[in-house]
Coordinates of C-alpha atoms in Angstrom, one line a residue:
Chain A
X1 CA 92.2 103.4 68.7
X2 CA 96.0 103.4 70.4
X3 CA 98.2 106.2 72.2
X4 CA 101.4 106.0 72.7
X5 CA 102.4 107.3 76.6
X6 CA 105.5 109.0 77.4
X7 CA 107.8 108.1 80.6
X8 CA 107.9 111.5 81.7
X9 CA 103.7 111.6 82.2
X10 CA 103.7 108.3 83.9
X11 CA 107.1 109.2 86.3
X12 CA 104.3 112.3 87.1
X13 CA 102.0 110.3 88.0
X14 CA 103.9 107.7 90.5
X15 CA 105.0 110.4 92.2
X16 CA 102.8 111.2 95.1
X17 CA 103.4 115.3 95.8
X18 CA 104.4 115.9 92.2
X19 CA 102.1 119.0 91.0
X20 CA 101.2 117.2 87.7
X21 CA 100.9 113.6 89.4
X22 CA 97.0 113.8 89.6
X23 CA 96.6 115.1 86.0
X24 CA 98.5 112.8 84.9
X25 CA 96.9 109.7 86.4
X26 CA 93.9 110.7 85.9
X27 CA 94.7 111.8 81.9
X28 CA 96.0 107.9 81.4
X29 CA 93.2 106.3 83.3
X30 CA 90.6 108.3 81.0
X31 CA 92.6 107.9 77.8
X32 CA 92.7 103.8 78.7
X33 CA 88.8 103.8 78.8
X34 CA 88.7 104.8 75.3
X35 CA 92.1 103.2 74.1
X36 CA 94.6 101.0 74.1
X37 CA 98.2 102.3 75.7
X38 CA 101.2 101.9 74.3
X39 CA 104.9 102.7 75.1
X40 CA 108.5 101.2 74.0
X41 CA 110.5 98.5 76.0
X42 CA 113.0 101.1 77.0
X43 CA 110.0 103.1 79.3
X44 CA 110.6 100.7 82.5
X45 CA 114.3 101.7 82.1
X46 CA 114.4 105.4 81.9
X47 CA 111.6 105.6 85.0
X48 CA 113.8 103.7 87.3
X49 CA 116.9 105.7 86.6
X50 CA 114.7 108.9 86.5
X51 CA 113.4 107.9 89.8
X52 CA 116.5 106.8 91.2
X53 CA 119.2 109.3 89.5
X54 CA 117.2 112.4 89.2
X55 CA 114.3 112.5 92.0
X56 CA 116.5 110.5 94.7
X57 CA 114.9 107.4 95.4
X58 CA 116.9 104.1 96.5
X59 CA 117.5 101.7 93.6
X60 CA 115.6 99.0 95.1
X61 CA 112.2 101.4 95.1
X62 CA 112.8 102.5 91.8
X63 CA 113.2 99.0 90.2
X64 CA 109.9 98.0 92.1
X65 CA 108.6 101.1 90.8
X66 CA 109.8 100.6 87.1
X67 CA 108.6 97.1 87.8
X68 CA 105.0 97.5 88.4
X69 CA 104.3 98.9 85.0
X70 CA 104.6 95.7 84.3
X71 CA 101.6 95.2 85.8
X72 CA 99.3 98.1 84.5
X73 CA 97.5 97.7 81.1
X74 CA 100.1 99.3 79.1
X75 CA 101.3 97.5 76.4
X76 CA 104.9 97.6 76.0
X77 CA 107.1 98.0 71.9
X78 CA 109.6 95.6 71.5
X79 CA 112.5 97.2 69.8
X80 CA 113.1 95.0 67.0
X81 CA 116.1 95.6 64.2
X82 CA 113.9 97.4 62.6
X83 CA 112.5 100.0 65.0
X84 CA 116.0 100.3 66.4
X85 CA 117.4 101.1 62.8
X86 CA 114.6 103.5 62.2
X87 CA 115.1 105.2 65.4
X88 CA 118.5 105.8 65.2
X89 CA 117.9 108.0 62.0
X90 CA 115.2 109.9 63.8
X91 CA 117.4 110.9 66.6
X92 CA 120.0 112.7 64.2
X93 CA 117.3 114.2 62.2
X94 CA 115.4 115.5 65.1
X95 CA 118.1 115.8 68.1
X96 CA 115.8 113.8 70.4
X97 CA 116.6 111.2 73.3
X98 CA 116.7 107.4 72.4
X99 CA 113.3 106.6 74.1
X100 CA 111.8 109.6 72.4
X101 CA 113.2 108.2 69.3
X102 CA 111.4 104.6 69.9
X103 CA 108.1 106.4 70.3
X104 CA 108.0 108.1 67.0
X105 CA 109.3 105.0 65.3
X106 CA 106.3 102.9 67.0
X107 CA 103.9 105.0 65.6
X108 CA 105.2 104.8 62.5
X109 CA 105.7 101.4 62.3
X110 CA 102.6 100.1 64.4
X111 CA 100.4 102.3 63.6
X112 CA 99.3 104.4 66.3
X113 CA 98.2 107.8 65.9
X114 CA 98.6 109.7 69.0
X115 CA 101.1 110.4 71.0
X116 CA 101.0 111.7 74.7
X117 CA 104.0 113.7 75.9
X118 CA 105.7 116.8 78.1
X119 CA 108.5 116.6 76.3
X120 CA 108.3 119.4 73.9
X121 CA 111.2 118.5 71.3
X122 CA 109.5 115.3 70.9
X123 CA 106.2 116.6 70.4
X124 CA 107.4 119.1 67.8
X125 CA 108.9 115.9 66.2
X126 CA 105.8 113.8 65.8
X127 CA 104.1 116.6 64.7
X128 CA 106.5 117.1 61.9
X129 CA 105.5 113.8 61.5
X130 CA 101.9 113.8 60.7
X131 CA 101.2 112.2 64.4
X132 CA 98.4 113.4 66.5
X133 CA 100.4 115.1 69.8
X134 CA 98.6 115.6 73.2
X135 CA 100.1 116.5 76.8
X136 CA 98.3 116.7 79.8
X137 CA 100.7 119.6 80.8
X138 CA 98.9 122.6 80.7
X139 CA 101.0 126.3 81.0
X140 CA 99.1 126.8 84.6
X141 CA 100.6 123.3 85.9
X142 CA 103.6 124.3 83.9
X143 CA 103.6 127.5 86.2
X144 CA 102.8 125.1 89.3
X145 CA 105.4 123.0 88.8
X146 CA 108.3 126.0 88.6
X147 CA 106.6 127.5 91.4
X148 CA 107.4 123.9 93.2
X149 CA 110.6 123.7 92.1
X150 CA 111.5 127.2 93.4
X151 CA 110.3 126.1 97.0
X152 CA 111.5 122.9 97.2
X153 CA 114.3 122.5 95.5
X154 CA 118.3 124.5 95.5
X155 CA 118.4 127.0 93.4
X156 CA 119.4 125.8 89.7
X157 CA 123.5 126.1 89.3
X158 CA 126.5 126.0 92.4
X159 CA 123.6 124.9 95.2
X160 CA 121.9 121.9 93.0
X161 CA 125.3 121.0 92.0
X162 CA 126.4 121.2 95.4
X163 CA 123.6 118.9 96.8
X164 CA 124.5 116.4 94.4
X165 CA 127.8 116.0 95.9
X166 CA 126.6 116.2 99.4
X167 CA 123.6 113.4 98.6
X168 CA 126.3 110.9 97.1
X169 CA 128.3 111.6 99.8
X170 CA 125.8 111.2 102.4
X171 CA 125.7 107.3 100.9
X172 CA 129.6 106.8 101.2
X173 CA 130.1 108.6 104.3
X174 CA 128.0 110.5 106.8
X175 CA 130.8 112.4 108.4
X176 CA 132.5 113.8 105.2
X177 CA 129.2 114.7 104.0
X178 CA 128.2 116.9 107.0
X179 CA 131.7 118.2 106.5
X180 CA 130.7 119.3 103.1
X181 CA 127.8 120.8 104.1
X182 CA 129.6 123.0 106.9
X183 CA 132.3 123.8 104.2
X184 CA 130.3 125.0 101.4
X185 CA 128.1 127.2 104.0
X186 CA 125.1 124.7 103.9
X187 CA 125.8 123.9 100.4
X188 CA 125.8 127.7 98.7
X189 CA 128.7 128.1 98.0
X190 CA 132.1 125.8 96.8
X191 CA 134.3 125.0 99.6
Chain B
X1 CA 42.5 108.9 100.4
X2 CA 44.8 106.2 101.4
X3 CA 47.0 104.9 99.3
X4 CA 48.4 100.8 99.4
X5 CA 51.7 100.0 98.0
X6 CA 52.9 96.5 97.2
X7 CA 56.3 96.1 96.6
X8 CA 58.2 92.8 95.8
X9 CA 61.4 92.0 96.5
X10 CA 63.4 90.0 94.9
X11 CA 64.9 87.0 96.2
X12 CA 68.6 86.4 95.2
X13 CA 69.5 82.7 96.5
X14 CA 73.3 82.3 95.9
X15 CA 74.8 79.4 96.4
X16 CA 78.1 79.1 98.0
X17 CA 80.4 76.1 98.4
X18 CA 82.3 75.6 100.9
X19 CA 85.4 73.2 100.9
X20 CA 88.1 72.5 103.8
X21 CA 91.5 72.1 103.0
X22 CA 94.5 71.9 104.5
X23 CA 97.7 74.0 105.0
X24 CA 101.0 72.3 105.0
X25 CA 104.0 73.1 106.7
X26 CA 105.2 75.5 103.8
X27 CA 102.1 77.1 104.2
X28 CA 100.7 75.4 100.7
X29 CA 96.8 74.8 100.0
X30 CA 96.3 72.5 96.9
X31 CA 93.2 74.0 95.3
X32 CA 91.2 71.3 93.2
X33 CA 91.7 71.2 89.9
X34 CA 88.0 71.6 89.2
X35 CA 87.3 75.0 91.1
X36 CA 91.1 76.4 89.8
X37 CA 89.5 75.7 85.7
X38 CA 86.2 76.9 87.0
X39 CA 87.9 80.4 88.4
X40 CA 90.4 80.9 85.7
X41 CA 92.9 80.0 88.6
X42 CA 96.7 79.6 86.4
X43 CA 100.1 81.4 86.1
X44 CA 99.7 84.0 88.1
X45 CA 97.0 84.8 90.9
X46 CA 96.2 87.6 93.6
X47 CA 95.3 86.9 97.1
X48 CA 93.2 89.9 98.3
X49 CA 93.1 89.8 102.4
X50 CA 89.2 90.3 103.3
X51 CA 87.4 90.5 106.6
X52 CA 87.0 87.1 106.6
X53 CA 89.8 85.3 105.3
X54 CA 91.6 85.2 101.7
X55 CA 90.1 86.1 98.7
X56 CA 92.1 84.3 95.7
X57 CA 91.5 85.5 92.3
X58 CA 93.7 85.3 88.6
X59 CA 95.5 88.7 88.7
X60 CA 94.5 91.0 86.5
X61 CA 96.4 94.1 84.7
X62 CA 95.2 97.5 86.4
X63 CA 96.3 100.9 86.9
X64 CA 95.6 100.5 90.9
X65 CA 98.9 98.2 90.7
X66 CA 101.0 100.9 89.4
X67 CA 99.1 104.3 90.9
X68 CA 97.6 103.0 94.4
X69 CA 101.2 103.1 96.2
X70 CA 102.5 106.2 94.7
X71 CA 106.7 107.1 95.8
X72 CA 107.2 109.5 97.9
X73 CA 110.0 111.5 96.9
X74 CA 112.4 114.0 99.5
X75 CA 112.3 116.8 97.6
X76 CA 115.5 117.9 98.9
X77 CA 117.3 115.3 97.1
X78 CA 116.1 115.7 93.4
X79 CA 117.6 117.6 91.1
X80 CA 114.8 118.7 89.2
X81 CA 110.9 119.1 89.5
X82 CA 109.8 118.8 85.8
X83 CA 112.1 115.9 83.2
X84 CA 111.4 118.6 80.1
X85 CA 115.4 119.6 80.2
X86 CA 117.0 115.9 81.6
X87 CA 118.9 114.5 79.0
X88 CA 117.3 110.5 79.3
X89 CA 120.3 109.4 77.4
X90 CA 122.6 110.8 79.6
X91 CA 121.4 108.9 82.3
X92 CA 120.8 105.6 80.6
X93 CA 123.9 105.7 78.6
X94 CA 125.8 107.9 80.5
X95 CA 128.4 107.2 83.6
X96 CA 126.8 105.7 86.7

């Protein structure tokens, strides 16, 4: 038997506080003891610039990061002519992300079954598709992680926004960035 | 009533061999050919530090390499908590 893993369950799970980081190792450790793992060449890709572009890290962590999948069991998709031809249809037909794209095509065309996701869109898709869906992501860690979110992070809209600016600023220039931050009233509001 | 109990114990008698070698200014050790083929020792190979010295195995695939050194990430920094509403092609293909 195969599966087919997601980016976004295994970002979860090399992230050491993330809510779902435990369930998530755990649920691909215990799926490897009965099968064989699967994901597309473009994986390695979107969890460094997840890592790096949407959960802060430095580059060089995220490549190392990215890196080591390298050296997990997980078997990785080329994307061939066809696969890439294939998966360009199934983005238009089903609005879905590139990577998400590549997965459905690999089951397809190799043959795997299941597919292991949070990505709800994508999971819809392979349905559609006849292909057996599965996500560790329960609506109680659903809950967790919003609840997370709420107390860690800005609020959603002019403050997230806000500490965007101020963290790529904080990399060009300490001084303006503070600035900023005194100016947008500790990043709440626009200058 | 008194009871006797015999128990026998099994005698395990492993045989270790023991080889010196020397390490060169780059820090090198040539392991023989013989004990490399023996111990599957090619491409790639992990050197485990133990109480006593090195252990030197042929690395192997494992989720401890990816999960045992998990990122730590400052929350304040992220943008998000859960991926389900990041556009992945946006930051792939997108602007830097």
């Amino acid at each position: 038997m195969k599966k087919l893993i997601d980016a976004n369950l295994l970002i979860y799970a090399l992230i050491e506080d993330h809510p779902a980081s435990s369930v998530c190792e755990a649920f691909i450790r215990k799926e490897n003891r009965y099968r064989k793992l699967y994901t597309t060449m473009l994986t390695p890709f979107e969890v460094f610039h997840v890592l790096w572009r949407i959960y802060g890290l430095k580059r060089e962590q995220a490549m190392e990061k990215a890196l080591s999948l390298f050296n997990s069991p997980l078997s990785f998709i080329p994307i061939t002519e066809e696969v890439a031809r294939i998966s360009l249809e199934k983005i238009v037909e089903y609005k879905i992300d590139s990577n998400d794209a590549l997965l459905l095509t690999s089951s397809i065309l190799y043959d795997i079954p299941s597919l292991a996701s949070d990505d709800r869109k994508l999971l819809k898709a392979s349905n559609e598709e006849g292909i057996h869906t599965q996500s560790p992501i329960n609506e109680k860690l659903r809950r967790d992680m919003n609840e997370w979110e709420k107390e860690k992070l800005a609020s959603k809209g002019i403050p997230r926004i806000l500490q965007r600016i101020y963290k790529w600023l904080l990399d060009i220039d300490n001084e303006i960035a503070e600035e900023f931050k005194k100016a947008t009233n500790n990043l709440k509001q626009l200058p | 009533m008194t009871f006797i109990y015999f128990g026998v114990a099994k005698m395990v008698v492993v045989m270790v061999m023991v080889i010196r070698l020397k390490v060169d200014k780059q820090g090198r050790i040539l392991i023989p050919k013989d004990i490399r083929e023996r111990k599957g020792l090619k491409g790639e190979v992990e050197v485990v530090e133990v109480e006593e010295g090195l252990l030197i195995r042929p690395f192997r695939k494992s989720w401890d390499n990816l999960f045992a050194k998990k990122v730590k990430v400052d929350w304040s920094k992220a943008l998000t908590v859960s991926l389900e509403d990041v556009s992945v092609d946006d930051l792939l293909f997108g602007e830097g």
